[in-house]
């Protein structure tokens, strides 16, 4: 559980278009790392390259290395499918499986991977654990067989988090997990992240500067020189340092709202 | 349509927003008036019916918008005119269907009895006899065609939507398009030519018919399943990949179940499309008067062909054959209705999460 990530000289491409260039960063275990920056600077692209979701898009590829506790995710002989079991992901828009109940959604990771041998009692335990971990258990424990889509947006997003942690990943990636949610649900998710960081390495992309300041331990700022140019990691530091005394002017401009 | 809500605090004249409204009953009243006038014209003046109907439609098309124009203004008049036009188009589309249902039921009920469903035509010349052999033949041939077409169709669609890139996918799409346009007689000739190679020119058997129908059915299945798979949001695929599920399992366990309701409907439509085919079966399965349950051997009857021969060669006296033709048409009709019902139930079951 909770492994560290070291990214070295990562270039990320869509076909011949280089979307992200030369990223080198370290992500500490049991902490929350926030990625901020203007739209289109490649935050999502970078995040998706951390669990090899990037290459799902036709023509997409990367060069460089991403080390998970020293093991290169892009090394020869590494199966992207098994990488994703270790590095889970939560998306911007809640996306529970519409044909599955709440219960089935939580165990989807096991069931879809053919985990039929798991006993019912064990499965029930996993569901309760994951839903409790996602702060959703009390709200849904009486209606586990209702469709996942019957929940509110915020509950659906927590269901997606429960689904992601039910497979016990080492790292949890979150791409603007609150941008489709109301302020109350957002707070619920932020509280949840704070609890989850005891056990997981969390990387979150956010557009919301206050959110980054509130929840994260370290913050990375991405920027882009202009449309069609690749995005770059401008600087990365302790969140408190980044928001008080950043070392690069562009970071200060962005954080103080002068652009972006 | 007109609404009768009026602001409570302000009256219409005070704000000048509410321009007059036609009362709710104005539309039905106009229609009743036109119908009464038309009936009078037909009965009293002895005017020809098509002329009266045409004039009546025209009258509606003019009076309703004109009334609206005078009382409610231009925008609502426009709205009225389109409402009338769309309703008329709908009625026009529905009329033939209604007339078909009524005619088939009326004529078919005479012989739609237990005897008809449980006996074949062995030794029957005039009265009596039934379509058991044709019903069984249709079920077997269409069933086999479905068994052949649905897996091929679904897998082709899965390939095109989930895997297909580049030349091969484009070529397959083109071929499917071309197949959609194949005249059904050509499908029959294809099956005949294919099996004549192995079994000689006198070949007639049920599987041949199923193959001919599959040629017609596969493109329909591919097309509808393709559309259904495209409707499955990409987010669901990504959600599954992000859980470390392989692409193949994602397709089988997430994408296909999500699209299942639509696929069931598509397959039903495809079956309905081929179950009434006559021409290809005439060539490759032929026709017979006796029950044959073995699709691998010998001529097999089917409902469309039974209908066709009962009508064209009704025997002596002819009315019994004609009655059997209508009853067979009714049977075919009921089978298709039943299929639609089954598809609805199936998509209901697939469409919602199963409780544990
Ligand atoms: N599927 C894609 N195909 C091609 N280009 C893409 C794709 N997704 C994103 N891009 C491009 O990559 C760049 C970075 O996008 P993204 O990572 O979504 O930015 P962010 O998440 O920071 O707003 C943008 O220029 C965008 O146009
Ligand atoms: Mg983004």
XYZ file of C-alpha atoms and ligand atoms in Angstrom:
644
model
C 0.000 0.000 0.000
C 0.880 3.669 -0.526
C 3.879 3.691 -2.810
C 5.963 6.619 -3.972
C 6.091 7.758 -7.570
C 9.118 9.167 -9.338
C 8.604 10.655 -12.769
C 11.663 11.254 -14.934
C 11.802 13.291 -18.162
C 8.295 12.394 -19.174
C 7.107 13.556 -22.615
C 3.504 12.800 -23.494
C 2.147 12.763 -27.043
C -1.168 12.623 -28.868
C -0.012 11.320 -32.242
C 2.652 13.805 -33.296
C 1.397 16.529 -30.929
C 3.504 16.819 -27.811
C 1.043 17.763 -25.064
C 3.396 17.602 -22.073
C 7.165 17.993 -22.051
C 9.984 17.088 -19.737
C 8.189 16.475 -16.455
C 10.338 15.301 -13.572
C 8.736 15.068 -10.144
C 8.518 12.999 -7.006
C 5.236 12.117 -5.350
C 5.468 11.129 -1.705
C 3.507 8.214 -0.282
C 0.752 8.879 2.283
C 0.326 12.435 1.154
C -1.843 14.477 -1.153
C -0.208 16.049 -4.154
C -2.198 18.706 -5.990
C -1.648 19.636 -9.629
C -2.814 23.092 -10.663
C -2.538 25.173 -13.801
C -4.601 26.803 -16.540
C -6.915 24.775 -18.777
C -5.260 22.782 -21.518
C -1.815 22.757 -19.914
C -1.821 18.964 -19.716
C -2.752 18.183 -16.113
C -5.248 15.494 -17.090
C -2.890 14.144 -19.704
C -0.092 13.878 -17.163
C -2.351 12.276 -14.561
C -3.577 9.687 -17.044
C -0.025 8.770 -17.919
C 0.551 7.741 -14.279
C -1.689 4.691 -14.629
C -1.235 4.123 -18.353
C -4.769 5.272 -19.120
C -3.264 7.717 -21.590
C -2.500 5.041 -24.145
C -6.179 4.004 -24.324
C -6.570 6.887 -26.787
C -5.538 5.863 -30.314
C -2.132 7.256 -31.272
C -1.309 8.372 -27.741
C 2.126 7.509 -26.342
C 4.754 8.640 -23.854
C 8.511 8.620 -23.481
C 10.442 8.789 -20.228
C 9.823 6.799 -17.100
C 7.365 6.591 -14.233
C 8.715 4.631 -11.267
C 6.335 3.135 -8.749
C 8.531 2.320 -5.747
C 11.406 1.983 -8.160
C 9.651 -0.162 -10.768
C 9.201 1.460 -14.178
C 5.533 1.381 -15.210
C 6.618 1.813 -18.812
C 9.294 -0.844 -18.627
C 9.394 -3.768 -21.017
C 7.047 -6.578 -20.104
C 4.818 -4.458 -17.881
C 1.118 -5.082 -18.517
C -0.852 -1.796 -18.526
C -3.921 -3.650 -17.273
C -2.163 -4.751 -14.102
C -0.645 -1.282 -13.629
C -4.184 0.079 -13.368
C -4.960 -2.355 -10.568
C -2.213 -0.722 -8.540
C -2.952 2.855 -9.547
C -6.655 3.635 -9.316
C -8.449 6.594 -10.799
C -11.482 8.774 -10.088
C -12.836 10.872 -12.930
C -14.195 14.376 -13.244
C -17.763 13.259 -13.848
C -19.116 10.490 -11.596
C -19.419 7.382 -13.764
C -21.011 4.468 -11.882
C -21.972 1.514 -14.067
C -25.643 2.065 -14.916
C -26.492 -1.626 -15.229
C -25.158 -2.420 -11.759
C -26.516 -1.904 -8.264
C -24.618 0.041 -5.614
C -23.255 -3.232 -4.241
C -22.190 -4.480 -7.653
C -20.569 -1.158 -8.457
C -18.343 -1.404 -5.408
C -17.197 -4.937 -6.211
C -17.023 -4.238 -9.972
C -13.219 -4.292 -9.883
C -13.214 -7.863 -8.554
C -16.235 -9.152 -10.434
C -15.140 -7.787 -13.797
C -11.736 -9.312 -13.282
C -13.403 -12.680 -12.918
C -13.192 -12.876 -9.124
C -15.973 -15.434 -8.804
C -14.223 -17.512 -6.184
C -14.624 -14.839 -3.527
C -17.107 -15.930 -0.882
C -20.255 -13.898 -0.251
C -19.379 -13.021 3.321
C -15.951 -11.826 2.245
C -17.517 -9.787 -0.569
C -19.969 -8.197 1.881
C -17.044 -7.266 4.109
C -15.188 -5.646 1.225
C -18.290 -3.666 0.230
C -18.859 -2.398 3.741
C -15.193 -1.534 4.158
C -14.967 0.357 0.877
C -18.227 2.228 1.410
C -17.188 3.140 4.936
C -13.830 4.232 3.568
C -15.678 6.468 1.120
C -17.971 7.872 3.876
C -21.009 6.517 2.082
C -21.946 3.458 4.132
C -24.488 5.150 6.416
C -26.297 6.734 3.491
C -26.682 3.605 1.376
C -26.506 0.602 3.689
C -30.273 0.038 3.429
C -30.449 0.184 -0.336
C -27.386 -1.600 -1.638
C -29.404 -3.259 -4.388
C -30.665 0.008 -5.838
C -29.026 1.214 -9.066
C -25.880 3.268 -8.575
C -27.400 5.953 -10.760
C -30.170 6.498 -8.199
C -27.743 8.403 -5.956
C -27.071 12.134 -5.986
C -24.027 13.466 -7.845
C -21.928 13.750 -4.706
C -22.929 10.284 -3.539
C -22.171 8.867 -6.981
C -18.700 10.369 -6.837
C -18.111 8.797 -3.412
C -19.423 5.522 -4.844
C -16.786 5.831 -7.565
C -14.152 6.411 -4.890
C -15.406 3.328 -3.004
C -15.194 1.361 -6.258
C -11.636 2.551 -6.778
C -10.432 1.720 -3.237
C -12.240 -1.653 -3.137
C -9.468 -3.133 -5.290
C -6.906 -1.832 -2.760
C -4.672 0.206 -5.065
C -1.356 1.766 -3.991
C -2.118 5.133 -5.520
C -5.331 7.053 -6.116
C -5.476 9.542 -8.986
C -8.288 12.090 -9.000
C -8.998 14.330 -11.974
C -11.017 17.310 -10.767
C -13.198 15.020 -8.659
C -15.307 17.880 -7.291
C -15.801 20.100 -10.307
C -19.235 18.611 -11.031
C -20.342 18.768 -7.409
C -22.024 21.255 -5.081
C -20.065 22.831 -2.175
C -21.409 20.438 0.486
C -20.488 17.346 -1.515
C -17.139 18.954 -2.260
C -16.443 19.314 1.453
C -17.458 15.685 2.006
C -14.960 14.558 -0.617
C -12.215 16.783 0.768
C -12.736 15.308 4.248
C -12.619 11.893 2.699
C -9.312 12.617 0.960
C -7.850 13.693 4.245
C -8.757 10.303 5.755
C -7.638 8.336 2.725
C -4.150 9.786 2.753
C -3.348 7.626 5.778
C -3.354 4.617 3.468
C -2.886 5.905 -0.043
C -0.744 8.081 -2.203
C -3.165 10.620 -3.614
C -2.686 12.834 -6.652
C -5.432 15.326 -7.370
C -5.917 17.698 -10.278
C -7.944 20.731 -9.331
C -9.030 24.022 -10.800
C -9.858 25.290 -7.385
C -6.904 27.026 -5.753
C -8.528 27.066 -2.305
C -9.045 23.349 -2.591
C -5.404 22.763 -3.421
C -4.392 24.932 -0.480
C -6.832 23.201 1.865
C -6.160 19.556 1.129
C -2.724 19.102 -0.354
C 0.709 18.652 1.162
C 2.623 19.426 -1.994
C 1.547 21.353 -5.072
C 2.809 21.245 -8.641
C 2.115 24.086 -11.062
C 1.804 23.312 -14.767
C 1.818 25.984 -17.429
C 1.749 26.320 -21.159
C 3.571 28.895 -23.279
C 0.723 29.182 -25.799
C -1.772 27.073 -27.715
C -0.109 24.248 -29.594
C 2.921 24.396 -27.281
C 3.557 21.587 -24.811
C 2.648 22.005 -21.154
C 5.479 21.966 -18.592
C 5.850 21.548 -14.867
C 6.911 25.014 -13.809
C 7.598 24.371 -10.166
C 6.704 22.048 -7.353
C 7.023 22.526 -3.626
C 5.339 22.282 -0.242
C 1.837 23.683 -0.617
C 2.393 26.323 2.037
C 5.530 27.537 0.251
C 3.854 27.503 -3.149
C 0.979 29.647 -1.904
C 3.110 32.087 0.106
C 6.498 32.427 -1.512
C 6.646 30.707 -4.892
C 10.027 30.961 -6.595
C 8.691 31.549 -10.112
C 6.823 34.687 -11.149
C 4.314 32.761 -13.314
C 3.258 30.690 -10.317
C 2.618 33.775 -8.268
C 0.649 35.362 -11.116
C -1.492 32.273 -11.482
C -2.115 31.786 -7.793
C -2.982 35.412 -7.228
C -5.435 35.192 -10.104
C -3.615 37.398 -12.579
C -4.240 34.869 -15.363
C -5.687 31.429 -16.023
C -51.659 24.344 -27.358
C -53.595 26.978 -25.516
C -53.089 27.281 -21.822
C -55.600 28.879 -19.531
C -53.249 30.040 -16.801
C -53.600 33.739 -16.191
C -51.514 35.847 -13.829
C -53.394 36.340 -10.587
C -52.106 39.731 -9.526
C -52.031 41.546 -12.843
C -54.762 41.288 -15.436
C -53.788 40.873 -19.052
C -54.765 44.368 -20.087
C -52.528 45.892 -17.437
C -49.327 44.283 -18.618
C -50.198 43.881 -22.282
C -48.385 40.548 -22.412
C -51.455 38.426 -22.728
C -52.837 38.904 -26.182
C -56.094 36.975 -26.269
C -56.317 33.247 -26.251
C -58.588 30.910 -28.106
C -60.606 28.847 -25.644
C -59.535 25.233 -25.149
C -62.530 23.823 -26.979
C -61.843 25.772 -30.155
C -59.738 23.032 -31.783
C -62.085 20.084 -31.167
C -65.032 22.323 -32.081
C -63.454 23.210 -35.425
C -62.714 19.565 -36.158
C -66.257 18.515 -35.272
C -67.660 21.301 -37.442
C -65.546 20.234 -40.420
C -66.485 16.572 -39.967
C -70.212 17.386 -39.715
C -70.033 19.588 -42.802
C -68.193 16.829 -44.653
C -70.768 14.227 -43.644
C -73.575 16.505 -44.757
C -71.854 17.109 -48.080
C -71.479 13.379 -48.664
C -75.005 12.448 -47.623
C -77.025 15.350 -48.956
C -75.051 16.530 -51.962
C -73.730 13.049 -52.765
C -70.195 14.419 -53.151
C -67.422 11.830 -53.745
C -65.695 10.793 -50.504
C -62.036 11.475 -51.506
C -62.979 14.988 -52.576
C -64.749 15.627 -49.259
C -61.831 14.299 -47.240
C -59.365 16.404 -49.221
C -61.453 19.531 -48.808
C -61.943 18.804 -45.109
C -58.191 18.547 -44.535
C -57.675 21.770 -46.434
C -60.382 23.449 -44.406
C -58.697 22.433 -41.158
C -55.356 23.605 -42.460
C -56.832 27.026 -43.202
C -59.383 27.616 -40.433
C -57.314 26.725 -37.364
C -54.338 28.955 -38.209
C -56.659 31.699 -39.484
C -58.625 31.689 -36.249
C -55.411 31.761 -34.273
C -54.085 34.606 -36.397
C -57.116 36.759 -35.724
C -57.308 36.119 -31.981
C -53.789 35.219 -30.868
C -51.381 36.745 -33.360
C -48.889 35.532 -35.871
C -46.565 33.323 -33.837
C -49.402 31.202 -32.518
C -50.986 30.965 -35.957
C -47.723 29.545 -37.233
C -47.588 27.156 -34.323
C -51.142 26.014 -35.069
C -50.424 25.402 -38.718
C -47.461 23.166 -37.952
C -49.390 21.315 -35.272
C -52.125 20.549 -37.803
C -49.574 19.491 -40.436
C -47.663 17.197 -38.095
C -50.849 15.623 -36.762
C -52.070 15.009 -40.311
C -48.766 13.401 -41.275
C -49.033 11.156 -38.249
C -52.587 10.155 -39.131
C -51.529 9.490 -42.702
C -48.768 7.175 -41.498
C -51.064 5.417 -39.063
C -53.995 4.840 -41.436
C -52.456 2.075 -43.564
C -51.246 0.308 -40.435
C -54.676 0.422 -38.809
C -56.371 -0.715 -41.983
C -53.884 -3.588 -42.261
C -54.454 -4.753 -38.703
C -58.228 -4.611 -39.096
C -58.317 -6.344 -42.484
C -55.963 -9.133 -41.464
C -57.818 -9.737 -38.206
C -61.251 -9.670 -39.836
C -60.361 -12.040 -42.631
C -58.004 -14.198 -40.651
C -60.229 -15.000 -37.682
C -62.541 -17.199 -39.775
C -60.002 -20.024 -39.893
C -57.743 -19.096 -36.988
C -58.735 -22.061 -34.856
C -57.132 -24.969 -33.024
C -57.328 -27.159 -36.118
C -55.453 -24.583 -38.132
C -52.616 -24.454 -35.616
C -52.294 -28.228 -35.099
C -52.711 -29.914 -38.480
C -50.845 -29.771 -41.728
C -52.168 -30.002 -45.278
C -51.609 -33.695 -45.856
C -54.383 -34.903 -48.154
C -56.467 -31.741 -47.804
C -58.041 -30.460 -50.996
C -60.929 -28.268 -49.963
C -62.162 -27.561 -46.460
C -60.102 -28.008 -43.301
C -56.371 -28.382 -43.117
C -53.938 -26.204 -41.230
C -50.610 -24.447 -41.209
C -48.730 -26.438 -38.563
C -46.038 -27.366 -41.068
C -45.678 -23.732 -42.144
C -45.592 -22.395 -38.585
C -42.971 -24.936 -37.538
C -41.016 -24.273 -40.735
C -41.020 -20.508 -40.184
C -39.957 -20.915 -36.545
C -37.138 -23.325 -37.427
C -35.821 -21.369 -40.406
C -36.016 -17.959 -38.710
C -34.651 -19.413 -35.498
C -31.652 -20.850 -37.303
C -31.158 -17.599 -39.191
C -31.141 -15.771 -35.848
C -28.665 -18.230 -34.374
C -26.356 -17.616 -37.335
C -26.827 -13.852 -37.672
C -26.864 -12.560 -34.113
C -23.391 -13.765 -33.042
C -21.841 -12.763 -36.364
C -23.662 -9.431 -36.336
C -22.775 -8.583 -32.738
C -19.141 -9.582 -33.138
C -18.827 -7.567 -36.339
C -20.339 -4.543 -34.630
C -18.031 -4.984 -31.631
C -15.068 -5.133 -33.979
C -16.159 -2.019 -35.861
C -16.871 0.067 -32.768
C -14.282 -1.166 -30.264
C -11.320 -2.318 -32.302
C -11.691 -1.345 -35.955
C -9.343 1.294 -37.288
C -8.149 2.040 -40.759
C -8.698 0.194 -44.007
C -10.155 -3.109 -42.850
C -12.840 -1.395 -40.761
C -13.746 0.924 -43.627
C -13.953 -2.019 -46.023
C -16.242 -3.929 -43.664
C -18.491 -0.907 -43.183
C -18.763 -0.574 -46.962
C -19.590 -4.273 -47.346
C -22.250 -4.067 -44.661
C -23.771 -1.081 -46.464
C -23.797 -2.999 -49.721
C -25.315 -6.044 -48.020
C -28.125 -3.894 -46.627
C -29.192 -3.156 -50.165
C -29.206 -6.723 -51.483
C -32.608 -7.656 -52.953
C -33.990 -10.629 -51.080
C -34.306 -12.786 -54.192
C -30.553 -12.406 -54.694
C -29.955 -13.704 -51.171
C -32.042 -16.754 -52.082
C -30.130 -17.257 -55.296
C -26.863 -16.964 -53.386
C -27.872 -19.697 -50.938
C -29.103 -21.850 -53.797
C -25.948 -21.386 -55.834
C -23.814 -22.113 -52.771
C -25.535 -25.361 -51.823
C -26.068 -26.491 -55.417
C -22.277 -26.775 -55.629
C -22.334 -29.491 -52.970
C -25.725 -31.113 -53.351
C -26.709 -30.538 -56.962
C -29.398 -28.353 -58.512
C -32.332 -30.086 -56.832
C -31.210 -29.069 -53.355
C -34.032 -27.874 -51.053
C -33.661 -27.713 -47.287
C -34.291 -25.541 -44.251
C -30.717 -24.623 -43.400
C -30.313 -23.227 -46.910
C -33.242 -20.940 -46.177
C -31.675 -19.916 -42.867
C -28.450 -19.028 -44.687
C -30.375 -16.960 -47.242
C -32.199 -15.115 -44.475
C -28.913 -14.565 -42.612
C -27.541 -12.723 -45.618
C -30.431 -10.310 -45.198
C -30.340 -10.255 -41.432
C -26.635 -9.802 -40.647
C -26.330 -6.246 -41.994
C -29.434 -5.180 -40.086
C -28.040 -6.633 -36.866
C -24.600 -5.080 -37.435
C -26.072 -1.665 -38.110
C -28.371 -1.565 -35.094
C -25.845 -3.050 -32.672
C -23.209 -0.612 -33.947
C -25.476 2.324 -33.156
C -26.229 0.922 -29.712
C -22.539 0.393 -28.878
C -21.725 3.932 -29.982
C -24.318 5.181 -27.495
C -22.449 3.606 -24.569
C -20.544 6.515 -22.983
C -16.782 6.294 -23.221
C -16.599 7.157 -19.529
C -17.903 3.709 -18.662
C -15.159 2.032 -20.674
C -12.569 4.242 -18.978
C -14.060 3.530 -15.548
C -13.625 -0.151 -16.251
C -10.069 0.187 -17.598
C -9.146 2.248 -14.546
C -10.127 -0.720 -12.365
C -7.572 -2.830 -14.182
C -10.092 -4.646 -16.349
C -8.915 -5.780 -19.767
C -10.516 -4.462 -22.926
C -12.160 -7.765 -23.755
C -13.730 -8.146 -20.323
C -14.796 -4.503 -20.433
C -16.651 -5.150 -23.676
C -18.303 -8.341 -22.448
C -19.135 -7.252 -18.912
C -19.711 -3.506 -19.216
C -20.323 -2.351 -22.787
C -22.593 -5.154 -24.025
C -24.778 -5.254 -20.866
C -25.153 -1.477 -20.987
C -26.301 -1.727 -24.591
C -28.321 -4.921 -24.067
C -31.738 -3.293 -24.119
C -31.024 -1.631 -27.447
C -29.430 -4.762 -28.861
C -32.506 -6.832 -27.962
C -34.711 -4.353 -29.780
C -32.388 -4.332 -32.786
C -32.348 -8.112 -33.002
C -36.144 -8.240 -32.805
C -36.441 -5.744 -35.617
C -34.005 -7.789 -37.667
C -36.057 -10.953 -37.095
C -39.247 -9.107 -37.979
C -37.520 -7.920 -41.125
C -36.805 -11.464 -42.386
C -39.633 -13.548 -40.950
C -41.961 -12.438 -43.732
C -39.493 -13.076 -46.572
C -40.984 -15.134 -49.366
C -38.735 -14.925 -52.393
C -35.501 -16.459 -51.033
C -37.359 -19.319 -49.370
C -39.244 -20.113 -52.584
C -35.905 -20.825 -54.200
C -33.981 -22.686 -51.527
C -36.492 -24.296 -49.149
C -39.319 -24.837 -51.595
C -42.755 -25.734 -50.368
C -44.502 -28.808 -49.054
C -47.848 -29.826 -47.659
C -46.583 -31.965 -44.823
C -44.797 -31.282 -41.575
C -41.013 -31.479 -41.850
C -39.058 -30.784 -38.665
C -35.630 -31.653 -40.074
C -33.931 -28.556 -41.480
C -31.081 -30.628 -42.889
C -33.222 -32.610 -45.240
C -35.971 -31.880 -47.691
C -38.443 -29.175 -48.533
C -39.879 -27.130 -45.716
C -42.891 -24.899 -45.759
C -43.084 -21.482 -44.147
C -45.878 -19.037 -43.383
C -45.214 -16.526 -46.180
C -44.988 -19.284 -48.775
C -48.014 -21.069 -47.352
C -49.922 -17.784 -47.607
C -48.726 -17.250 -51.152
C -49.717 -20.686 -52.431
C -52.983 -20.774 -50.498
C -53.928 -17.564 -52.222
C -52.663 -18.216 -55.739
C -53.611 -21.913 -55.882
C -56.556 -22.049 -53.498
C -57.969 -25.370 -54.753
C -61.632 -26.171 -55.312
C -63.728 -24.521 -54.071
C -61.372 -21.529 -53.702
C -62.790 -19.878 -50.572
C -61.172 -22.405 -48.193
C -57.698 -21.717 -49.553
C -58.224 -17.988 -49.339
C -59.416 -18.290 -45.750
C -56.302 -20.280 -44.884
C -54.138 -17.603 -46.505
C -55.640 -14.907 -44.292
C -55.341 -17.061 -41.188
C -51.668 -17.669 -42.002
C -51.116 -13.940 -42.438
C -52.728 -13.365 -39.047
C -50.498 -16.030 -37.489
C -47.373 -14.375 -38.888
C -48.595 -11.055 -37.602
C -49.156 -12.468 -34.124
C -45.711 -14.082 -34.057
C -44.085 -10.724 -34.825
C -46.192 -9.022 -32.138
C -45.178 -11.672 -29.646
C -41.512 -11.166 -30.571
C -41.832 -7.453 -29.914
C -43.350 -8.205 -26.544
C -40.541 -10.600 -25.686
C -37.967 -8.006 -26.718
C -39.558 -5.491 -24.406
C -39.448 -7.880 -21.491
C -35.867 -8.828 -22.269
C -34.705 -5.231 -22.455
C -36.526 -4.516 -19.188
C -34.599 -7.321 -17.522
C -31.237 -6.328 -18.984
C -31.761 -2.601 -18.621
C -31.951 -2.479 -14.841
C -29.478 -3.679 -12.263
C -30.190 -7.178 -11.058
C -30.753 -7.360 -7.341
C -28.449 -9.711 -5.539
N -7.825 12.923 -26.751
C -7.009 13.918 -27.146
N -6.513 13.936 -28.396
C -5.702 14.930 -28.793
N -5.324 15.947 -28.025
C -5.772 15.995 -26.756
C -6.638 14.987 -26.249
N -6.952 15.282 -24.964
C -6.298 16.428 -24.681
N -5.584 16.868 -25.758
C -4.749 18.061 -25.809
O -3.752 17.961 -24.843
C -3.545 19.207 -24.203
C -3.680 19.041 -22.713
O -5.018 18.714 -22.398
P -5.493 18.299 -20.937
O -4.515 17.325 -20.399
O -6.908 17.864 -21.032
O -5.392 19.675 -20.152
P -5.955 20.057 -18.708
O -6.465 18.823 -18.056
O -4.783 20.667 -18.013
O -7.020 21.084 -18.922
C -4.547 20.181 -24.804
O -3.883 20.963 -25.777
C -5.545 19.299 -25.448
O -6.065 19.913 -26.597
Mg -8.455 18.291 -17.405
